[in-house]
Short mmCIF file of C-alpha atoms in Angstrom, two decimals:
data_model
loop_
_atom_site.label_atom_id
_atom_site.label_comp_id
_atom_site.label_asym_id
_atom_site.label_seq_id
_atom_site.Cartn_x
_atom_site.Cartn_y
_atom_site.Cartn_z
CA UNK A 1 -92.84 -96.14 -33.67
CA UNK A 2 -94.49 -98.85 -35.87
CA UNK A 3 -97.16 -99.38 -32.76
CA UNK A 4 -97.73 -95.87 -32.51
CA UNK A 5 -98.53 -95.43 -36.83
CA UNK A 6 -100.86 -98.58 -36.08
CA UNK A 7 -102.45 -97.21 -32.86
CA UNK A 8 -102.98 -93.43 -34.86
CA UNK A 9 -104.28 -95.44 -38.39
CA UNK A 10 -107.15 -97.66 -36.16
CA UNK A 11 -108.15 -94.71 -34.52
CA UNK A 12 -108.30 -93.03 -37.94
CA UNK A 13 -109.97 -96.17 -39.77
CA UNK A 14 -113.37 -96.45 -40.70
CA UNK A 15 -114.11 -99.35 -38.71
CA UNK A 16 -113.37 -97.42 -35.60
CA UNK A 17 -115.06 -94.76 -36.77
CA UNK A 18 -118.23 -96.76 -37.54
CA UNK A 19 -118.19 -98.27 -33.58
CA UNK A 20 -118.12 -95.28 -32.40
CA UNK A 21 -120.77 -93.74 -34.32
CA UNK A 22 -123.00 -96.85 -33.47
CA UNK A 23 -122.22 -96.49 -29.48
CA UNK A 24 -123.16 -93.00 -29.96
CA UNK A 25 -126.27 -94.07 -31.52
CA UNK A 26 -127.48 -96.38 -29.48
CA UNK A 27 -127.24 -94.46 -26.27
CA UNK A 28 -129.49 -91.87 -27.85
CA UNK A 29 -132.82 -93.52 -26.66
CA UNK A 30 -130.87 -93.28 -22.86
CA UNK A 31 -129.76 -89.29 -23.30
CA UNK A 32 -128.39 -88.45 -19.69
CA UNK A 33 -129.72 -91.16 -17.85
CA UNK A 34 -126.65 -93.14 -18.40
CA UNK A 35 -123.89 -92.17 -16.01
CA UNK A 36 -124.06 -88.45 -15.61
CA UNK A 37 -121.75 -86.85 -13.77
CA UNK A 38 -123.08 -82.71 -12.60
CA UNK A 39 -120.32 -80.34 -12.60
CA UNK A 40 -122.30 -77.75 -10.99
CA UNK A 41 -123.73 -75.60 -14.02
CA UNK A 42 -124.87 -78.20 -16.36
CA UNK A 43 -124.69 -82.01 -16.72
CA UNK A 44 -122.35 -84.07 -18.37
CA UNK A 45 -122.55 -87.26 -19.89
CA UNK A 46 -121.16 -90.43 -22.51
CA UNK A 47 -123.50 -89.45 -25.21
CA UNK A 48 -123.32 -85.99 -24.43
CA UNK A 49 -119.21 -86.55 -24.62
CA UNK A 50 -119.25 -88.53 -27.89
CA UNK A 51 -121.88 -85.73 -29.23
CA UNK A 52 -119.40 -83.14 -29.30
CA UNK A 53 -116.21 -85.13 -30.16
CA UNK A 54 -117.76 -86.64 -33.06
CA UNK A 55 -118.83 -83.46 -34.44
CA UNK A 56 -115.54 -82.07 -34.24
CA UNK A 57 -113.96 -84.69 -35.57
CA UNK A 58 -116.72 -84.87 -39.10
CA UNK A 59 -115.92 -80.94 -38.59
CA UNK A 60 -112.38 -81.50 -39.45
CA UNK A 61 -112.26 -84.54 -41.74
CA UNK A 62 -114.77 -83.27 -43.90
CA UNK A 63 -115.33 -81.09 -46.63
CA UNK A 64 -118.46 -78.43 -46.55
CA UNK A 65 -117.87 -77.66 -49.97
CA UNK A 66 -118.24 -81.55 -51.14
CA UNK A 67 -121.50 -81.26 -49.71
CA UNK A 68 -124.92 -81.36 -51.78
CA UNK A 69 -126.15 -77.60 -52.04
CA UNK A 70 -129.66 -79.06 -49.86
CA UNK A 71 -127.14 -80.15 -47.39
CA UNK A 72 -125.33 -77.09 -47.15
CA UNK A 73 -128.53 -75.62 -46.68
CA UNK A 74 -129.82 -77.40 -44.09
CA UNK A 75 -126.67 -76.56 -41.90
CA UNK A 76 -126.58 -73.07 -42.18
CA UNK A 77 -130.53 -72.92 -41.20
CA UNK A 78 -129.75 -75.07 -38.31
CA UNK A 79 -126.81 -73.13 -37.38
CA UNK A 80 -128.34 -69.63 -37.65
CA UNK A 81 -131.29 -71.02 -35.96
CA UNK A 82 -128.85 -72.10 -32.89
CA UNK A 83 -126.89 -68.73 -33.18
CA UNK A 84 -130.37 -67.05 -32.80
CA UNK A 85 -131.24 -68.74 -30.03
CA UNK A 86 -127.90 -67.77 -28.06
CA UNK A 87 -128.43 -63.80 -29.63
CA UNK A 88 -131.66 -63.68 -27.66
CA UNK A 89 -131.05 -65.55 -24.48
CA UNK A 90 -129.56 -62.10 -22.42
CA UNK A 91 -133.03 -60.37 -23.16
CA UNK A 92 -135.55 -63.15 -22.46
CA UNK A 93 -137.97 -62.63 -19.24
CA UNK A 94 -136.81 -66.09 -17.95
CA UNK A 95 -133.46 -66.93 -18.70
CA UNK A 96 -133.79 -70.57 -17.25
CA UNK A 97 -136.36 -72.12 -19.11
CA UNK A 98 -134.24 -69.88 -22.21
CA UNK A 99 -131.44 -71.96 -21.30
CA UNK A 100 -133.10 -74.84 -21.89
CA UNK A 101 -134.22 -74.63 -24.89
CA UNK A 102 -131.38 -72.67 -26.61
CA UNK A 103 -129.70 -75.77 -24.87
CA UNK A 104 -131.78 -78.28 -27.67
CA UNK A 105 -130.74 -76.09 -30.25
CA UNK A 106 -127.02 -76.22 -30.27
CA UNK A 107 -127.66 -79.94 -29.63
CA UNK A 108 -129.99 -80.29 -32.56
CA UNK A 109 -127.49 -78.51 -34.64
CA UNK A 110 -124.66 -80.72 -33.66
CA UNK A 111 -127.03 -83.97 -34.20
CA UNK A 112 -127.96 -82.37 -38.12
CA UNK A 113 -124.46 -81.83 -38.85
CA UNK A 114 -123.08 -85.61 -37.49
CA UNK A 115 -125.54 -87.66 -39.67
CA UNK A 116 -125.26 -85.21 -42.96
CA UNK A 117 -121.05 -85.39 -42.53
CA UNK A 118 -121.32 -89.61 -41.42
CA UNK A 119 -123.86 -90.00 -44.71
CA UNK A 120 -120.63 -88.47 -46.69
CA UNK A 121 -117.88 -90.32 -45.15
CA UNK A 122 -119.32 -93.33 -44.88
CA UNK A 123 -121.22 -92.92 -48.14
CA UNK A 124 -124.96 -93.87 -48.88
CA UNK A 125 -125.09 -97.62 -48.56
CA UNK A 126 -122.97 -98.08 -45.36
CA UNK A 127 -124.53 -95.44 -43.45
CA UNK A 128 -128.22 -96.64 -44.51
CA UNK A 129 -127.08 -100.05 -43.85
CA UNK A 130 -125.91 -99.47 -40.60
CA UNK A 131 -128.76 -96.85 -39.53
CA UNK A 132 -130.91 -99.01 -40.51
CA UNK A 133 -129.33 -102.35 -38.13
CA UNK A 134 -129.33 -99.47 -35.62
CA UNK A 135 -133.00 -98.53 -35.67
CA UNK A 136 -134.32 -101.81 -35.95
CA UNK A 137 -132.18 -103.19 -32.65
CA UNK A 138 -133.78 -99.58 -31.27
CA UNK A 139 -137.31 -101.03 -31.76
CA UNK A 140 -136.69 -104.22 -30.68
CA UNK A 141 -135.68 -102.96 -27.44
CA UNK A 142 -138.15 -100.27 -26.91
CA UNK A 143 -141.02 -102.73 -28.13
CA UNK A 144 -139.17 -105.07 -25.34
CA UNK A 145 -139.74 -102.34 -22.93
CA UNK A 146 -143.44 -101.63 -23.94
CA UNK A 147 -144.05 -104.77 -23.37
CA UNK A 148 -142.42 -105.55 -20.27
CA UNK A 149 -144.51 -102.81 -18.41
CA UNK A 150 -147.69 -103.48 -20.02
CA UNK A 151 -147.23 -107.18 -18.54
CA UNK A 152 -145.97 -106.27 -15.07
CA UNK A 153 -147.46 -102.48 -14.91
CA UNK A 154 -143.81 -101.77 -13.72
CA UNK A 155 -142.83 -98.04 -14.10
CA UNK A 156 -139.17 -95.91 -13.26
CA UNK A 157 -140.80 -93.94 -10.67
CA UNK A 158 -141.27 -89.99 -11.56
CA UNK A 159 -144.47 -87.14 -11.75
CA UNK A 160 -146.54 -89.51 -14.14
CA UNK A 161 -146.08 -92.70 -11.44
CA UNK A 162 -147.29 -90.37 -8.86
CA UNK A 163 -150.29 -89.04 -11.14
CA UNK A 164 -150.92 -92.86 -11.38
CA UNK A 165 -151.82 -93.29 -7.32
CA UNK A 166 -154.34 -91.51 -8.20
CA UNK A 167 -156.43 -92.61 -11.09
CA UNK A 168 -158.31 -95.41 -11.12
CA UNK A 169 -156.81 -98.78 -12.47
CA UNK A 170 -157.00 -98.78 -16.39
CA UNK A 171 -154.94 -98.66 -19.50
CA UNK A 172 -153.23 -95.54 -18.68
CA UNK A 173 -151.94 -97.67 -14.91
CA UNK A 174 -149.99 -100.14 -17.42
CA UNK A 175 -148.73 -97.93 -20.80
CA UNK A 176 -145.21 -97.85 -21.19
CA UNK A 177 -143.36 -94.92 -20.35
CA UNK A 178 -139.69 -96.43 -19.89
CA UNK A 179 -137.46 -93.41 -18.51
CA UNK A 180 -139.56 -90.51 -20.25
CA UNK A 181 -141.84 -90.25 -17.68
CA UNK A 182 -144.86 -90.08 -19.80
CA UNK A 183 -146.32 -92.07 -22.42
CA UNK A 184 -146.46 -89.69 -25.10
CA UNK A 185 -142.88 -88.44 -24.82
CA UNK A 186 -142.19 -93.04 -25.26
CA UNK A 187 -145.16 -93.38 -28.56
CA UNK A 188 -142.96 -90.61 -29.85
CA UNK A 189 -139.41 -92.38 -29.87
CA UNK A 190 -141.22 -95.53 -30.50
CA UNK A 191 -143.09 -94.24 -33.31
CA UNK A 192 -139.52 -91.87 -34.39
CA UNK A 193 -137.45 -95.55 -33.93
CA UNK A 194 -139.72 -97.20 -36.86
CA UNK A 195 -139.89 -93.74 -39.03
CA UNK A 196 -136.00 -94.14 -39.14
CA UNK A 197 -136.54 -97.45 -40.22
CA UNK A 198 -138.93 -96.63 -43.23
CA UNK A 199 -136.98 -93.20 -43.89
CA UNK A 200 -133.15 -95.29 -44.78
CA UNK A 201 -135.25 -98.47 -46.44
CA UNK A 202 -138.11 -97.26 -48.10
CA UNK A 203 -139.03 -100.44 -49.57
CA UNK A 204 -139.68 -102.08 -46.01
CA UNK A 205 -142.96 -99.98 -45.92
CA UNK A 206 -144.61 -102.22 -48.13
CA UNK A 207 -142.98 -105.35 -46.95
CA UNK A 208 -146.65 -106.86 -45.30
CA UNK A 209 -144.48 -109.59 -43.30
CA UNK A 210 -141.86 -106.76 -41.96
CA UNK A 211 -143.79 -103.60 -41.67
CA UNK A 212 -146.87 -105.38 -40.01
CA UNK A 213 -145.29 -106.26 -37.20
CA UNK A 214 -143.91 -102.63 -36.27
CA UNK A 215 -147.07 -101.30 -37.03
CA UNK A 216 -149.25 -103.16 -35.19
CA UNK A 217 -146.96 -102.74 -32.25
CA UNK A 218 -147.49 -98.70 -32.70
CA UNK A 219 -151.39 -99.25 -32.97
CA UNK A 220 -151.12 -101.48 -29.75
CA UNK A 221 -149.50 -98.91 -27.57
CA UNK A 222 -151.60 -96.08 -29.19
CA UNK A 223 -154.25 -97.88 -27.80
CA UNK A 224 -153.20 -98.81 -24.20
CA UNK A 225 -152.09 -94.97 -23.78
CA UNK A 226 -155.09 -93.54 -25.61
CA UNK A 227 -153.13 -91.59 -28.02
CA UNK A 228 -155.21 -90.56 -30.95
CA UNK A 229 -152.38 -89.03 -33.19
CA UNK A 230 -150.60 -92.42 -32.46
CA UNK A 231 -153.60 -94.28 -33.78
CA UNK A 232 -154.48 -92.08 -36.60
CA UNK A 233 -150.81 -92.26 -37.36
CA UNK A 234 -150.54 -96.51 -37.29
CA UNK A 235 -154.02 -96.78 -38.70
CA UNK A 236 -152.99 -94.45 -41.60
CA UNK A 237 -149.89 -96.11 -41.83
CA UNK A 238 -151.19 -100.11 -42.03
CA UNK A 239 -154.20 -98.50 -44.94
CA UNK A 240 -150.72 -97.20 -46.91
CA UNK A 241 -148.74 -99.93 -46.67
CA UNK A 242 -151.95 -102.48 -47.38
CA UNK A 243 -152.87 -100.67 -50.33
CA UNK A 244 -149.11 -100.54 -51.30
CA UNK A 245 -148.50 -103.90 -51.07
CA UNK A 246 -151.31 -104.66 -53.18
CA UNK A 247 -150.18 -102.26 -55.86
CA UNK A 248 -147.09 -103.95 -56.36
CA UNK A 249 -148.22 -107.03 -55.98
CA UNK A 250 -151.73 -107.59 -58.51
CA UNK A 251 -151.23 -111.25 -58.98
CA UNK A 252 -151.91 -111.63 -54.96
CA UNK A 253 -155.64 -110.41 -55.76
CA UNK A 254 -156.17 -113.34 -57.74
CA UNK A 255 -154.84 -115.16 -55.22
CA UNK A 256 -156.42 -117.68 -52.50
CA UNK A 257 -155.53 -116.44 -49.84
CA UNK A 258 -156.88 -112.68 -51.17
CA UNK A 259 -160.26 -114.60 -52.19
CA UNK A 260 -160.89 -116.71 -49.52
CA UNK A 261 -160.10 -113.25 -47.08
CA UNK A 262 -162.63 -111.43 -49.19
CA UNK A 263 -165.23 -113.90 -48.74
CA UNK A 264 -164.64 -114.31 -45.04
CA UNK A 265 -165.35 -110.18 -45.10
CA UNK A 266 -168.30 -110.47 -46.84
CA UNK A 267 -169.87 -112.98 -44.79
CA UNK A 268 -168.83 -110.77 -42.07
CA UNK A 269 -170.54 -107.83 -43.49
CA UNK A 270 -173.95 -109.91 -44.32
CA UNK A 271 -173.91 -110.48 -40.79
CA UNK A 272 -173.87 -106.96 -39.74
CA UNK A 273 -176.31 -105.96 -41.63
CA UNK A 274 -178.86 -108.52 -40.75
CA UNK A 275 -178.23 -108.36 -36.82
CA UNK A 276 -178.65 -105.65 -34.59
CA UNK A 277 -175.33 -103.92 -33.23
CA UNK A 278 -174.22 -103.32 -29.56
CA UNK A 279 -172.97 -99.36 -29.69
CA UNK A 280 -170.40 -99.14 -26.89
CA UNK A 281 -169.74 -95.52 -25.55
CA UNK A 282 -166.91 -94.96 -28.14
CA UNK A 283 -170.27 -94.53 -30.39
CA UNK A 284 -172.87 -93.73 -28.40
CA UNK A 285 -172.42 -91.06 -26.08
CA UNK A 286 -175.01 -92.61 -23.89
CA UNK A 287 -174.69 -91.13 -19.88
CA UNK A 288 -175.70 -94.81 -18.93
CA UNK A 289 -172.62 -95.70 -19.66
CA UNK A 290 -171.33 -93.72 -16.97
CA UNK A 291 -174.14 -93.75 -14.32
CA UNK A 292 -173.34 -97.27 -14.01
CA UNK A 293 -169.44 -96.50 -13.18
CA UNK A 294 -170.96 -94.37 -10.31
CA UNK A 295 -170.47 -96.14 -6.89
CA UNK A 296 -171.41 -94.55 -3.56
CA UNK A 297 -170.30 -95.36 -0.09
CA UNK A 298 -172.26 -94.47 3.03
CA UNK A 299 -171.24 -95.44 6.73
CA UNK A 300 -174.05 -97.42 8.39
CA UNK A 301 -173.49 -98.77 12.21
CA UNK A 302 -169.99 -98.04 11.95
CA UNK A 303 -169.81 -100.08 8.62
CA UNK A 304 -169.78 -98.88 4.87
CA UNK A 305 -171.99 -99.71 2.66
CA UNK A 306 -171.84 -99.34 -1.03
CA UNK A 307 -174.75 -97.35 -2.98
CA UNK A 308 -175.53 -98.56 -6.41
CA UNK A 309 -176.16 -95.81 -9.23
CA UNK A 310 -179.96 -96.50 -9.80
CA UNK A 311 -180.71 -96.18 -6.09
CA UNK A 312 -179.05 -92.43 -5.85
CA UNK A 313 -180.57 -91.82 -9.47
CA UNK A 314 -183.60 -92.40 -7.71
CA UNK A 315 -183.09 -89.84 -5.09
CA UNK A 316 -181.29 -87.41 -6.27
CA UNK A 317 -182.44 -87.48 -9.81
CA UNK A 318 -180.71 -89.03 -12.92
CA UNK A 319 -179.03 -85.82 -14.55
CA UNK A 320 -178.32 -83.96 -11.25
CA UNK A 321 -176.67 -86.83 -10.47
CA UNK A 322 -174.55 -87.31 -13.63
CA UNK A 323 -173.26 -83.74 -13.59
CA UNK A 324 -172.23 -83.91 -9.90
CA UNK A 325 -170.21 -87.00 -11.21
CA UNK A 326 -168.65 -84.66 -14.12
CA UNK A 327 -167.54 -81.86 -12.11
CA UNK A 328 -166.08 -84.33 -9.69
CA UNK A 329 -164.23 -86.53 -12.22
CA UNK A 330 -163.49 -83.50 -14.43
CA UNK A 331 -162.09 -80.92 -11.38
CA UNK A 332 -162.84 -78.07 -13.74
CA UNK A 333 -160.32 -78.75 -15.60
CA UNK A 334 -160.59 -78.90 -19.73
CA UNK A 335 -160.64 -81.49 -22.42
CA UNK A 336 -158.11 -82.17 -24.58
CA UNK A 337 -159.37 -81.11 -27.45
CA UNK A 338 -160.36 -77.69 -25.57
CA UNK A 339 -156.61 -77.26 -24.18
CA UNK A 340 -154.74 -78.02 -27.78
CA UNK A 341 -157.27 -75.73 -29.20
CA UNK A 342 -156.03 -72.46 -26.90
CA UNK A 343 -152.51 -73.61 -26.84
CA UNK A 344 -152.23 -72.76 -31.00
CA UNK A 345 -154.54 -69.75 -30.19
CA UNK A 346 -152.33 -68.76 -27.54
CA UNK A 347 -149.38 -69.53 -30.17
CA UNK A 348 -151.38 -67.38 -32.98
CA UNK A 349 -151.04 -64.57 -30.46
CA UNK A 350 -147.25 -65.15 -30.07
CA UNK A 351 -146.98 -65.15 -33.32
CA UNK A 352 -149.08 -61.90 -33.98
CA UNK A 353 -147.41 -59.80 -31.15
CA UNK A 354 -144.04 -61.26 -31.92
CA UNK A 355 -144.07 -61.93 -35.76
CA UNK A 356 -140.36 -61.73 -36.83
CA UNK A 357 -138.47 -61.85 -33.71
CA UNK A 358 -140.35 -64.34 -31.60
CA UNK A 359 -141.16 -64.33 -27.97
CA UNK A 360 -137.81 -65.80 -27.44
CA UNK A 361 -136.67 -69.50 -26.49
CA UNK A 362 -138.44 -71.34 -24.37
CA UNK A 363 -140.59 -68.20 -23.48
CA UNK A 364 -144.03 -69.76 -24.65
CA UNK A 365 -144.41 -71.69 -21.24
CA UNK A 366 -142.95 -68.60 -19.29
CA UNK A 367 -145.76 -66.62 -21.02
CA UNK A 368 -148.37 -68.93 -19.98
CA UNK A 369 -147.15 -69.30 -16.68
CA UNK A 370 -147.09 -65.64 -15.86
CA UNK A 371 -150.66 -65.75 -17.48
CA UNK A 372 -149.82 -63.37 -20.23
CA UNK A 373 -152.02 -65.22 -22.53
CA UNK A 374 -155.90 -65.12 -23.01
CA UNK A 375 -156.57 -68.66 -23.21
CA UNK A 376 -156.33 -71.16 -20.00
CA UNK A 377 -154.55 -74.55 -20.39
CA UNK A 378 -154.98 -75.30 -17.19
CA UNK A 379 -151.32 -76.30 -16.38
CA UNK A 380 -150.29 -77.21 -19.67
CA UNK A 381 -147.86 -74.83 -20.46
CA UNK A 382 -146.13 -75.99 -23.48
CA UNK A 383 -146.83 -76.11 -27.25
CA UNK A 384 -147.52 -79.52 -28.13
CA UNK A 385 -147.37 -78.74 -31.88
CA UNK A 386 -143.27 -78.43 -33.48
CA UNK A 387 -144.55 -75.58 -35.98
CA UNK A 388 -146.54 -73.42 -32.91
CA UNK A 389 -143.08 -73.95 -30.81
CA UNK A 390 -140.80 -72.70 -33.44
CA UNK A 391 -142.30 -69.90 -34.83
CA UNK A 392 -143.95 -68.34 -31.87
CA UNK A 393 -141.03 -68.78 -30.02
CA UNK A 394 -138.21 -67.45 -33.05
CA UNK A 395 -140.43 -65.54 -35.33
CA UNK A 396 -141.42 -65.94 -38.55
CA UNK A 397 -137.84 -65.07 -40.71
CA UNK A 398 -135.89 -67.54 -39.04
CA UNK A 399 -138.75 -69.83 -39.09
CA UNK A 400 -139.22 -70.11 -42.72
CA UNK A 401 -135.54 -69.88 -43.34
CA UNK A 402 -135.44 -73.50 -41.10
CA UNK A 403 -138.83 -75.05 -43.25
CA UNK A 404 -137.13 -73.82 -46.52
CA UNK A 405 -134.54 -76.60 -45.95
CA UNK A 406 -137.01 -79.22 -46.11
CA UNK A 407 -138.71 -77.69 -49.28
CA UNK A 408 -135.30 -77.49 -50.46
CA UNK A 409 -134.33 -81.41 -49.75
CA UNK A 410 -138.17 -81.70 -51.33
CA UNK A 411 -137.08 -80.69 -54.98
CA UNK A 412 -133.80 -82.64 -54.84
CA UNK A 413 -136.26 -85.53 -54.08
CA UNK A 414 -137.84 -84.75 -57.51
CA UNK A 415 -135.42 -84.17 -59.33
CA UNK A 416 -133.54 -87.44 -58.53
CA UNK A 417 -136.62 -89.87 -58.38
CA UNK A 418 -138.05 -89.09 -61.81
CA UNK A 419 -137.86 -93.64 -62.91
CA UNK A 420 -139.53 -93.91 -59.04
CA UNK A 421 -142.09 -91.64 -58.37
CA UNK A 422 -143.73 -92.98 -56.01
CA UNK A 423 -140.60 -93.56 -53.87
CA UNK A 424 -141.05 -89.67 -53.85
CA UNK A 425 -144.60 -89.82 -52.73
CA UNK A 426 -143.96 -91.83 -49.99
CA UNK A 427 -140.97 -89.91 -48.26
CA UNK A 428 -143.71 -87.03 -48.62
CA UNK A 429 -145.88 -89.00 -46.65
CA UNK A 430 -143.05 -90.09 -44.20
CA UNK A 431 -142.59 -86.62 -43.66
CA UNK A 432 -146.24 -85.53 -43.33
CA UNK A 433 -146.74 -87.87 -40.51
CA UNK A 434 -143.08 -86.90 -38.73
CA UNK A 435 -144.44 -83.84 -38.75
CA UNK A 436 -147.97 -84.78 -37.36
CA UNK A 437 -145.40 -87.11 -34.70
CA UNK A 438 -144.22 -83.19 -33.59
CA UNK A 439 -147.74 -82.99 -32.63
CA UNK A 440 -147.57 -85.35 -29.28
CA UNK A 441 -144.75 -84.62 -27.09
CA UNK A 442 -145.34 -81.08 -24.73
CA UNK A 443 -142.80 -80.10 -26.79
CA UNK A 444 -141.22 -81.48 -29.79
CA UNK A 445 -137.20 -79.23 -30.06
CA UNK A 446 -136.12 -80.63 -26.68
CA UNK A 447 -136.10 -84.48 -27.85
CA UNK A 448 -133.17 -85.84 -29.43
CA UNK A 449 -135.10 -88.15 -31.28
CA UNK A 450 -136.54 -84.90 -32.71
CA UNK A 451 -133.35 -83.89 -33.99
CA UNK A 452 -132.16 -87.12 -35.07
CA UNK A 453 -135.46 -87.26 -37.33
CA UNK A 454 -134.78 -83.95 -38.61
CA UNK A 455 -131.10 -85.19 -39.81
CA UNK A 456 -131.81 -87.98 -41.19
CA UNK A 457 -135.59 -87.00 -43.20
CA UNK A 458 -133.18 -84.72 -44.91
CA UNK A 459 -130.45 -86.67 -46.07
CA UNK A 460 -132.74 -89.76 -46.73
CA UNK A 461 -134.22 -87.92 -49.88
CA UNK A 462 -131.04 -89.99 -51.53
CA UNK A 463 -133.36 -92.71 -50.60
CA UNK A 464 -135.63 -91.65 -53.58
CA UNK A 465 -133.15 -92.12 -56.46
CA UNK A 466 -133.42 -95.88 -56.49
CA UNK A 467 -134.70 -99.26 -54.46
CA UNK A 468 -132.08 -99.11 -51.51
CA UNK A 469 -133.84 -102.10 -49.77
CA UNK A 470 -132.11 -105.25 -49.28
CA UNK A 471 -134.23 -107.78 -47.86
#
C-alpha cells in the first residue's frame, strides 16, 4: 500500500510533471517523424500521445477561473476558432485538405492551453526557467544541424532534394532543411527557437556576447537560403539589440574599444569615398553579369565543344541573346515578388467574397487549384502570409475575435510594465517580427512551432513586469 501512495504521489509531483513536459517539448522540433505508428485514418505518435494526455491532465488539475482574464481570453478565441473549424468541415468543396487544416487547429488549441495551464502550475520563474533551458538546447541543435548540411551538403531526401538535381550548384544545393523539406519551413523554427528565447528572457536581447551569436547564426542561414524576410528580420534584429546595448550601457562609448572601433570605421569610410567601388549585380542590374554565366555547347566531329558568351553575342546579337537565356532560366514562370503579390490579392478576394464566414479551412489552396482565382501563382497554392490564411480562410468575425487576444495580452503588458517601459516596447517588437516570421512558411497554422509561438507571446507579457533575466 505504502509503494502504491509513493508510486501515485511521483506521478503526481512536480518533478515528474516537469520531465514530462520537457520530453514533450523537446520532441516538438521532430512532430511525427519520431516513431509513428498509422492506424489507418490518421497517424499517431509520442508527441502527438503526450499532446493530448498532458492537456487533459492541466485540464483537470487546474483552475480556469484562477486564470488571468487575457488568459481566459486567449482560450476561448482559440477554442471557438477550433470549434469553427470542425462546424465548417461537412460543407467545404475539399474535405481533405479541410481536414488538414482543421487538424492544426485543434492541435494549436491544445498547444495554447498546455503552456498557459504549465505557466500557472509551475508558476512564472520555473516555467521561464525551464522554457528557456529548453529553447536554448533547441538552437543548439538546430544550429548543429544547419551547420552540419551546409558543411557536407547532406539532405533527408524529399520534393526539395529532388528540385535540387536540378539546379545548378549554389547556396540553395547546401541550405539546411533538416526534416522540413524546405528551407524556409527550417529559418522559421530556427528563427521561432531564438524568439522563444528572447520572448521568456527579455534581457538576453541586449546581452551583445549572448544574443550575437544567435543572431548572426539567423543572418548566416538567411543568407545561404536567400531568404529576405530572414535577413531583414536578423539585420533588424542585430541594429535593435546594438543600439540597445549601447543605451544601457553609455560608459562603453567612452570606451576603447568603442573609440578605437569608431576610428577603424572612419578610416574605412575615407577610403570609400576616395576609391572607386566595384558594384556587383546585387547593385547593378548590369545583363553582363549574366551574359557571362551563359555557356553553349555544340557537337563538332563527334566531340562537344563549349561556346563562350561573347562569341554567340556576336552572332546572334547581345539582347536577343540575353532574353532567350531569361525565358529559358525563368520557364515562364513568375518572380517572387510577382507571386506573393497575387497570393494576398487572391486572399483580398477571399476575403471580399467570403467576408464573415470564410472560404473555409484549408480551402485557399483548393481555390487556387481549381483556378477559381484571378491571379496565377504558378503552383504556389498556399498563403504564405498568417493574417491572409486566417481570415480568408475563417472570415473576418472569428478572425478579429482570435487578434483581439493579442491586443488584449497588449494592455496587460501596459498596465504591468509602467517602472519598465521599454521592456514593453520590446515584446512589441518581438511580436511585430513573429508576425512578419508568419510571413515565410507556405503556410504559417499548420506548424507547431506556430502554435507554440502563439502560446507562449501571450503568456510572456508577464515578462514585462520586471527584469526576469538571470545571467
Amino acid at each position: 500500500m505504502n509503494k502504491e501512495k509513493l508510486l501515485s504521489s511521483y506521478f503526481m509531483s512536480e518533478r515528474f510533471f516537469t520531465l514530462i513536459f520537457s520530453i514533450w517539448f523537446l520532441l516538438f522540433p521532430f512532430d511525427a517523424f519520431v516513431l509513428p505508428v498509422s492506424i489507418g485514418f490518421m497517424t499517431v505518435y509520442p508527441q502527438l500521445i503526450l499532446t493530448v494526455l498532458l492537456f487533459c491532465y492541466l485540464l483537470w488539475r487546474s483552475s480556469i477561473t484562477r486564470l488571468i482574464f487575457y488568459q481566459k481570453y486567449a482560450l476561448i478565441a482559440y477554442f471557438l476558432l477550433m470549434v469553427y473549424g470542425l462546424a465548417y468541415l461537412p460543407f467545404v468543396e475539399n474535405f481533405r485538405v479541410g481536414l488538414m487544416d482543421v487538424r492544426s487547429m485543434i492541435l494549436q488549441f491544445l498547444y495554447v492551453g498546455i503552456l498557459i495551464f504549465s505557466y500557472n502550475i509551475m508558476g512564472r520563474k520555473l516555467f521561464e526557467n525551464l522554457i528557456f533551458k529548453l529553447a536554448v538546447l533547441i538552437f543548439i541543435f538546430f544550429s548543429l544541424v544547419a551547420w552540419a548540411e551546409y558543411f557536407t551538403g547532406i539532405h533527408v531526401a524529399g520534393y526539395h532534394t529532388n528540385k535540387l538535381l536540378n539546379y545548378p550548384v549554389g547556396n540553395i544545393t547546401y541550405a539546411p532543411v533538416f526534416i522540413y523539406d524546405n528551407p524556409n519551413t527550417f529559418l522559421v523554427y530556427l528563427f521561432g527557437s531564438a524568439f522563444i528565447v528572447f520572448l521568456v528572457k527579455p534581457a538576453f536581447l541586449k546581452s551583445l556576447k549572448w544574443s550575437f551569436g544567435i543572431l548572426f547564426t539567423l543572418l548566416f542561414f538567411s543568407l545561404i537560403a536567400d531568404s529576405r524576410i530572414g535577413k531583414f528580420l536578423s539585420i533588424g534584429l542585430i541594429l535593435y539589440s546594438i543600439t540597445g546595448y549601447l543605451i544601457l550601457n553609455k560608459s562603453v562609448i567612452k570606451g576603447f574599444y568603442f573609440r578605437s572601433m569608431a576610428f577603424l570605421i572612419s578610416a574605412l569610410i575615407l577610403v570609400i569615398f576616395t576609391h572607386q567601388m566595384f558594384l556587383g549585380p546585387l547593385w547593378k542590374k548590369n545583363d553582363t553579369y549574366l551574359l557571362k554565366s551563359i555557356v553553349a555547347v555544340q557537337i563538332q566531329n563527334n566531340k562537344p565543344v563549349f561556346i563562350n558568351s561573347d562569341s554567340l553575342a556576336k552572332e546572334f546579337g547581345k539582347d536577343s541573346l540575353l532574353n532567350a537565356y531569361k525565358d529559358y532560366t525563368s520557364k515562364g514562370s513568375k518572380s517572387s515578388n510577382e507571386i506573393r503579390k497575387n497570393l494576398l490579392l487572391n486572399g483580398a478576394i477571399l476575403i471580399k467574397d467570403f467576408p464573415l464566414t470564410g472560404v473555409g479551412p484549408g480551402q485557399f489552396s483548393h481555390y487556387t487549384d481549381t483556378h477559381k482565382l484571378p491571379y496565377s501563382t504558378g503552383t504556389i497554392n498556399t498563403p504564405h502570409e498568417m493574417l491572409t490564411e486566417l481570415f480568408s480562410q475563417y472570415g473576418i468575425p472569428i478572425s478579429v475575435l482570435v487578434l483581439l487576444s493579442f491586443l488584449i495580452a497588449i494592455r496587460r503588458a501596459w498596465q504591468i510594465s509602467s517602472k519598465q517601459r521599454w521592456k514593453f516596447f520590446q515584446w512589441i517588437i518581438l511580436a511585430v517580427f513573429i508576425v512578419l516570421l508568419g510571413s515565410m512558411p507556405s503556410a504559417w497554422f499548420v506548424l507547431n512551432i506556430g502554435w507554440i509561438l502563439t502560446g507562449l507571446l501571450i503568456i510572456s507579457v508577464e515578462s514585462t513586469a520586471i527584469d526576469s533575466y538571470e545571467q
